[in-house]
Coordinates of N, CA, C and O in Angstrom, one line a residue:
M199 N -14.5 -18.5 15.6 CA -15.0 -17.3 15.0 C -15.8 -17.7 13.8 O -15.2 -18.4 12.9
D200 N -17.0 -17.2 13.6 CA -17.7 -17.5 12.4 C -17.2 -16.7 11.2 O -16.5 -15.7 11.4
K201 N -17.5 -17.1 10.0 CA -17.0 -16.5 8.8 C -17.3 -15.0 8.7 O -16.5 -14.2 8.3
Q202 N -18.5 -14.6 9.0 CA -18.9 -13.2 8.9 C -18.1 -12.3 9.9 O -17.6 -11.3 9.5
T203 N -17.9 -12.8 11.1 CA -17.1 -12.1 12.1 C -15.7 -12.0 11.6 O -15.0 -11.0 11.7
Q204 N -15.2 -13.1 11.1 CA -13.8 -13.1 10.6 C -13.6 -12.1 9.5 O -12.6 -11.3 9.5
T205 N -14.6 -12.0 8.6 CA -14.5 -11.0 7.5 C -14.5 -9.6 8.0 O -13.8 -8.8 7.6
E206 N -15.4 -9.4 9.0 CA -15.5 -8.0 9.6 C -14.2 -7.7 10.3 O -13.7 -6.5 10.2
V207 N -13.6 -8.6 11.0 CA -12.3 -8.4 11.7 C -11.2 -8.1 10.7 O -10.4 -7.1 10.8
E208 N -11.1 -8.9 9.6 CA -10.1 -8.7 8.6 C -10.3 -7.3 7.9 O -9.3 -6.6 7.6
A209 N -11.5 -6.9 7.7 CA -11.8 -5.6 7.1 C -11.3 -4.5 8.0 O -10.8 -3.5 7.6
A210 N -11.6 -4.7 9.3 CA -11.2 -3.7 10.3 C -9.6 -3.6 10.4 O -9.1 -2.5 10.5
V211 N -9.0 -4.7 10.3 CA -7.5 -4.7 10.3 C -7.0 -4.0 9.0 O -6.0 -3.2 9.1
F212 N -7.6 -4.2 7.9 CA -7.2 -3.6 6.6 C -7.3 -2.0 6.8 O -6.4 -1.3 6.5
R213 N -8.5 -1.6 7.3 CA -8.7 -0.2 7.5 C -7.7 0.4 8.5 O -7.2 1.5 8.3
R214 N -7.3 -0.3 9.5 CA -6.4 0.1 10.5 C -5.0 0.2 9.9 O -4.2 1.2 10.1
L215 N -4.6 -0.7 9.0 CA -3.3 -0.7 8.3 C -3.3 0.5 7.4 O -2.3 1.2 7.4
V216 N -4.3 0.8 6.7 CA -4.4 2.0 5.8 C -4.2 3.2 6.6 O -3.5 4.2 6.3
E217 N -4.9 3.3 7.7 CA -4.8 4.5 8.6 C -3.4 4.6 9.2 O -2.9 5.8 9.2
H218 N -2.8 3.5 9.5 CA -1.5 3.6 10.1 C -0.5 4.1 9.0 O 0.4 4.9 9.3
L219 N -0.6 3.6 7.8 CA 0.3 4.0 6.7 C 0.0 5.5 6.4 O 1.0 6.3 6.2
D220 N -1.2 5.9 6.5 CA -1.6 7.3 6.2 C -1.0 8.2 7.3 O -0.5 9.3 7.0
A221 N -0.9 7.7 8.5 CA -0.4 8.5 9.7 C 1.1 8.6 9.6 O 1.7 9.4 10.3
N222 N 1.7 7.7 8.8 CA 3.2 7.6 8.8 C 3.7 7.8 7.3 O 4.3 6.9 6.8
K223 N 3.3 8.9 6.8 CA 3.7 9.2 5.4 C 5.2 9.3 5.2 O 5.6 9.2 4.0
D224 N 5.9 9.5 6.2 CA 7.4 9.6 6.1 C 8.0 8.2 5.8 O 9.1 8.1 5.3
V225 N 7.2 7.1 6.0 CA 7.7 5.8 5.6 C 7.5 5.7 4.1 O 6.4 5.7 3.6
Q226 N 8.6 5.6 3.4 CA 8.6 5.6 2.0 C 8.2 4.2 1.5 O 8.6 3.2 2.1
N227 N 7.6 4.1 0.3 CA 7.2 2.8 -0.2 C 8.5 1.9 -0.5 O 8.4 0.7 -0.3
I228 N 9.6 2.5 -0.9 CA 10.8 1.8 -1.2 C 11.3 1.1 0.1 O 11.8 0.0 0.1
D229 N 11.1 1.8 1.2 CA 11.6 1.3 2.5 C 10.7 0.1 2.9 O 11.2 -0.9 3.4
L230 N 9.4 0.2 2.6 CA 8.5 -0.9 2.9 C 8.9 -2.1 2.0 O 8.9 -3.3 2.5
M231 N 9.2 -1.9 0.8 CA 9.5 -2.9 -0.2 C 10.8 -3.6 0.3 O 10.9 -4.8 0.3
I232 N 11.8 -2.8 0.8 CA 13.1 -3.4 1.2 C 12.8 -4.3 2.5 O 13.3 -5.4 2.6
L233 N 12.1 -3.8 3.4 CA 11.9 -4.5 4.7 C 10.8 -5.6 4.6 O 11.0 -6.7 5.2
A234 N 9.7 -5.4 3.9 CA 8.6 -6.3 4.0 C 8.2 -6.9 2.6 O 7.3 -7.7 2.6
D235 N 8.8 -6.4 1.6 CA 8.5 -6.9 0.2 C 7.0 -6.6 -0.2 O 6.4 -7.4 -0.9
F236 N 6.5 -5.5 0.3 CA 5.2 -5.0 -0.1 C 5.2 -3.5 0.2 O 5.9 -3.0 1.1
C237 N 4.3 -2.8 -0.5 CA 4.1 -1.3 -0.2 C 2.7 -0.9 -0.4 O 1.8 -1.7 -0.6
R238 N 2.4 0.4 -0.3 CA 1.1 0.9 -0.5 C 0.5 0.5 -1.9 O -0.6 0.2 -2.0
N239 N 1.4 0.5 -2.9 CA 1.0 0.2 -4.3 C 0.5 -1.3 -4.3 O -0.4 -1.6 -5.0
C240 N 1.3 -2.2 -3.6 CA 0.9 -3.6 -3.5 C -0.5 -3.7 -2.9 O -1.4 -4.5 -3.4
L241 N -0.8 -3.0 -1.8 CA -2.1 -3.0 -1.2 C -3.2 -2.6 -2.2 O -4.2 -3.2 -2.3
A242 N -2.9 -1.6 -3.0 CA -3.9 -1.1 -4.0 C -4.1 -2.2 -5.0 O -5.2 -2.4 -5.5
K243 N -3.1 -2.9 -5.5 CA -3.2 -3.9 -6.5 C -4.1 -5.1 -5.9 O -5.0 -5.6 -6.6
W244 N -3.8 -5.5 -4.7 CA -4.5 -6.5 -4.0 C -6.0 -6.1 -3.8 O -6.9 -7.0 -4.0
Y245 N -6.2 -4.9 -3.5 CA -7.6 -4.4 -3.3 C -8.3 -4.5 -4.6 O -9.5 -4.9 -4.6
S246 N -7.7 -4.0 -5.7 CA -8.4 -4.0 -7.0 C -8.7 -5.5 -7.4 O -9.8 -5.7 -7.9
V247 N -7.8 -6.4 -7.2 CA -8.0 -7.8 -7.6 C -9.1 -8.4 -6.8 O -10.0 -9.0 -7.3
A248 N -9.1 -8.1 -5.5 CA -10.1 -8.7 -4.6 C -11.5 -8.1 -5.0 O -12.5 -8.9 -5.0
A249 N -11.6 -6.8 -5.3 CA -12.9 -6.2 -5.7 C -13.3 -6.9 -7.0 O -14.5 -7.3 -7.1
N250 N -12.4 -7.0 -7.9 CA -12.8 -7.6 -9.2 C -13.2 -9.0 -9.1 O -14.1 -9.5 -9.8
D251 N -12.6 -9.8 -8.2 CA -12.9 -11.1 -7.9 C -14.4 -11.2 -7.4 O -15.0 -12.3 -7.5
K252 N -14.8 -10.2 -6.7 CA -16.2 -10.1 -6.2 C -17.2 -9.5 -7.2 O -18.3 -9.2 -6.8
G253 N -16.7 -9.2 -8.4 CA -17.6 -8.7 -9.4 C -17.7 -7.1 -9.4 O -18.6 -6.6 -10.0
V254 N -16.9 -6.5 -8.6 CA -16.9 -5.0 -8.5 C -15.6 -4.5 -9.2 O -14.5 -4.8 -8.8
E255 N -15.9 -3.8 -10.3 CA -14.7 -3.3 -11.1 C -14.1 -2.1 -10.5 O -14.8 -1.0 -10.4
I256 N -12.9 -2.2 -9.9 CA -12.2 -1.1 -9.4 C -10.8 -1.1 -10.0 O -10.1 -2.1 -9.8
D257 N -10.5 -0.1 -10.7 CA -9.2 -0.1 -11.4 C -8.1 0.3 -10.4 O -8.4 0.7 -9.3
Y258 N -6.9 0.1 -10.8 CA -5.7 0.4 -10.0 C -5.7 1.8 -9.4 O -5.4 2.0 -8.2
D259 N -6.0 2.8 -10.3 CA -5.9 4.2 -9.8 C -7.0 4.4 -8.7 O -6.7 5.1 -7.7
A260 N -8.2 3.9 -8.9 CA -9.2 4.0 -7.9 C -8.8 3.3 -6.6 O -9.1 3.8 -5.5
A261 N -8.2 2.1 -6.7 CA -7.7 1.4 -5.5 C -6.6 2.2 -4.8 O -6.6 2.2 -3.6
R262 N -5.8 2.8 -5.6 CA -4.7 3.7 -5.0 C -5.3 4.8 -4.1 O -4.8 5.1 -3.1
E263 N -6.4 5.4 -4.6 CA -7.1 6.4 -3.8 C -7.6 5.9 -2.5 O -7.6 6.6 -1.5
V264 N -8.0 4.6 -2.5 CA -8.5 4.0 -1.2 C -7.3 3.9 -0.3 O -7.4 4.3 0.9
V265 N -6.2 3.5 -0.8 CA -5.0 3.2 0.1 C -4.3 4.6 0.5 O -4.0 4.8 1.6
Y266 N -4.2 5.4 -0.5 CA -3.4 6.7 -0.3 C -4.3 7.8 0.3 O -3.8 8.8 0.8
K267 N -5.6 7.6 0.2 CA -6.6 8.6 0.7 C -6.5 9.9 -0.1 O -6.9 11.0 0.4
M268 N -6.0 9.8 -1.3 CA -5.9 11.0 -2.2 C -5.4 10.4 -3.5 O -4.9 9.3 -3.6
P269 N -5.5 11.2 -4.6 CA -4.9 10.7 -5.8 C -3.4 10.4 -5.7 O -2.7 11.2 -5.0
Y270 N -3.0 9.3 -6.3 CA -1.6 8.9 -6.1 C -0.6 10.1 -6.5 O 0.4 10.3 -5.9
S271 N -0.9 10.8 -7.6 CA -0.1 11.8 -8.1 C 0.1 12.9 -7.0 O 1.2 13.5 -6.8
Q272 N -1.0 13.2 -6.3 CA -0.9 14.2 -5.2 C 0.0 13.7 -4.1 O 0.8 14.4 -3.5
W273 N -0.3 12.4 -3.7 CA 0.5 11.8 -2.6 C 2.0 11.8 -3.0 O 2.9 12.2 -2.2
K274 N 2.3 11.4 -4.2 CA 3.7 11.3 -4.7 C 4.4 12.7 -4.6 O 5.5 12.8 -4.2
E275 N 3.6 13.7 -5.1 CA 4.2 15.1 -5.1 C 4.4 15.6 -3.7 O 5.5 16.3 -3.5
N276 N 3.5 15.3 -2.8 CA 3.6 15.8 -1.4 C 4.5 15.0 -0.5 O 5.0 15.6 0.5
H277 N 4.6 13.7 -0.7 CA 5.2 12.9 0.3 C 6.3 11.9 -0.1 O 7.0 11.4 0.7
Q278 N 6.4 11.7 -1.4 CA 7.4 10.7 -1.9 C 8.7 11.4 -2.2 O 8.8 12.3 -3.0
L279 N 9.8 10.9 -1.6 CA 11.1 11.4 -1.8 C 11.8 10.6 -2.9 O 11.5 9.4 -3.1
P280 N 12.8 11.2 -3.6 CA 13.5 10.3 -4.6 C 14.3 9.2 -3.9 O 14.8 9.4 -2.7
A281 N 14.3 8.1 -4.4 CA 15.0 6.9 -3.8 C 16.5 7.2 -3.9 O 17.0 7.7 -4.9
S282 N 17.2 6.9 -2.8 CA 18.6 7.1 -2.8 C 19.3 5.9 -3.5 O 18.7 4.8 -3.7
D283 N 20.6 6.0 -3.8 CA 21.3 4.9 -4.4 C 21.3 3.7 -3.5 O 21.2 2.6 -3.9
E284 N 21.5 4.0 -2.2 CA 21.5 3.0 -1.2 C 20.2 2.2 -1.1 O 20.2 1.0 -1.1
Q285 N 19.1 2.9 -1.2 CA 17.8 2.3 -1.2 C 17.6 1.4 -2.4 O 17.1 0.3 -2.3
L286 N 18.0 1.9 -3.6 CA 17.9 1.2 -4.8 C 18.7 -0.1 -4.8 O 18.3 -1.1 -5.2
E287 N 19.9 0.0 -4.2 CA 20.8 -1.2 -4.1 C 20.1 -2.2 -3.1 O 20.2 -3.4 -3.4
K288 N 19.6 -1.7 -2.0 CA 19.0 -2.7 -1.1 C 17.7 -3.3 -1.7 O 17.5 -4.5 -1.5
L289 N 17.0 -2.6 -2.4 CA 15.8 -3.2 -3.1 C 16.2 -4.2 -4.1 O 15.6 -5.3 -4.2
A290 N 17.2 -3.9 -4.9 CA 17.7 -4.8 -5.9 C 18.2 -6.1 -5.2 O 17.9 -7.2 -5.7
A291 N 18.9 -6.0 -4.1 CA 19.4 -7.1 -3.4 C 18.3 -8.0 -2.9 O 18.3 -9.2 -2.9
R292 N 17.2 -7.3 -2.4 CA 16.0 -8.0 -1.8 C 15.4 -8.8 -2.9 O 14.9 -9.9 -2.8
Q293 N 15.2 -8.2 -4.1 CA 14.5 -8.8 -5.2 C 15.3 -9.9 -5.8 O 14.8 -10.8 -6.5
N294 N 16.6 -9.9 -5.6 CA 17.5 -11.0 -6.2 C 17.7 -12.2 -5.2 O 18.4 -13.1 -5.6
K295 N 17.0 -12.1 -4.1 CA 17.1 -13.3 -3.1 C 16.5 -14.5 -3.7 O 15.6 -14.5 -4.4

């Protein structure tokens, strides 16, 4: 696979991942962090860093809008549930590995 095709495939995979996460808003970020050690916010941070590495200034909030497909505050209000004690314990155990 040539470099241009690889880049296009990787970009398509990223877009598909964002679409998948958008279609599954019931999957909470804390659950993603517990299971996979990344979440939507991580994707936004990586997006911002990658853009900045290419000379395109995209701040964290703008990158979050790419990932969440809406302002983060709106997503949080409409879709984020408070973390349970059990979730917080699991996340702490994951982070202490």
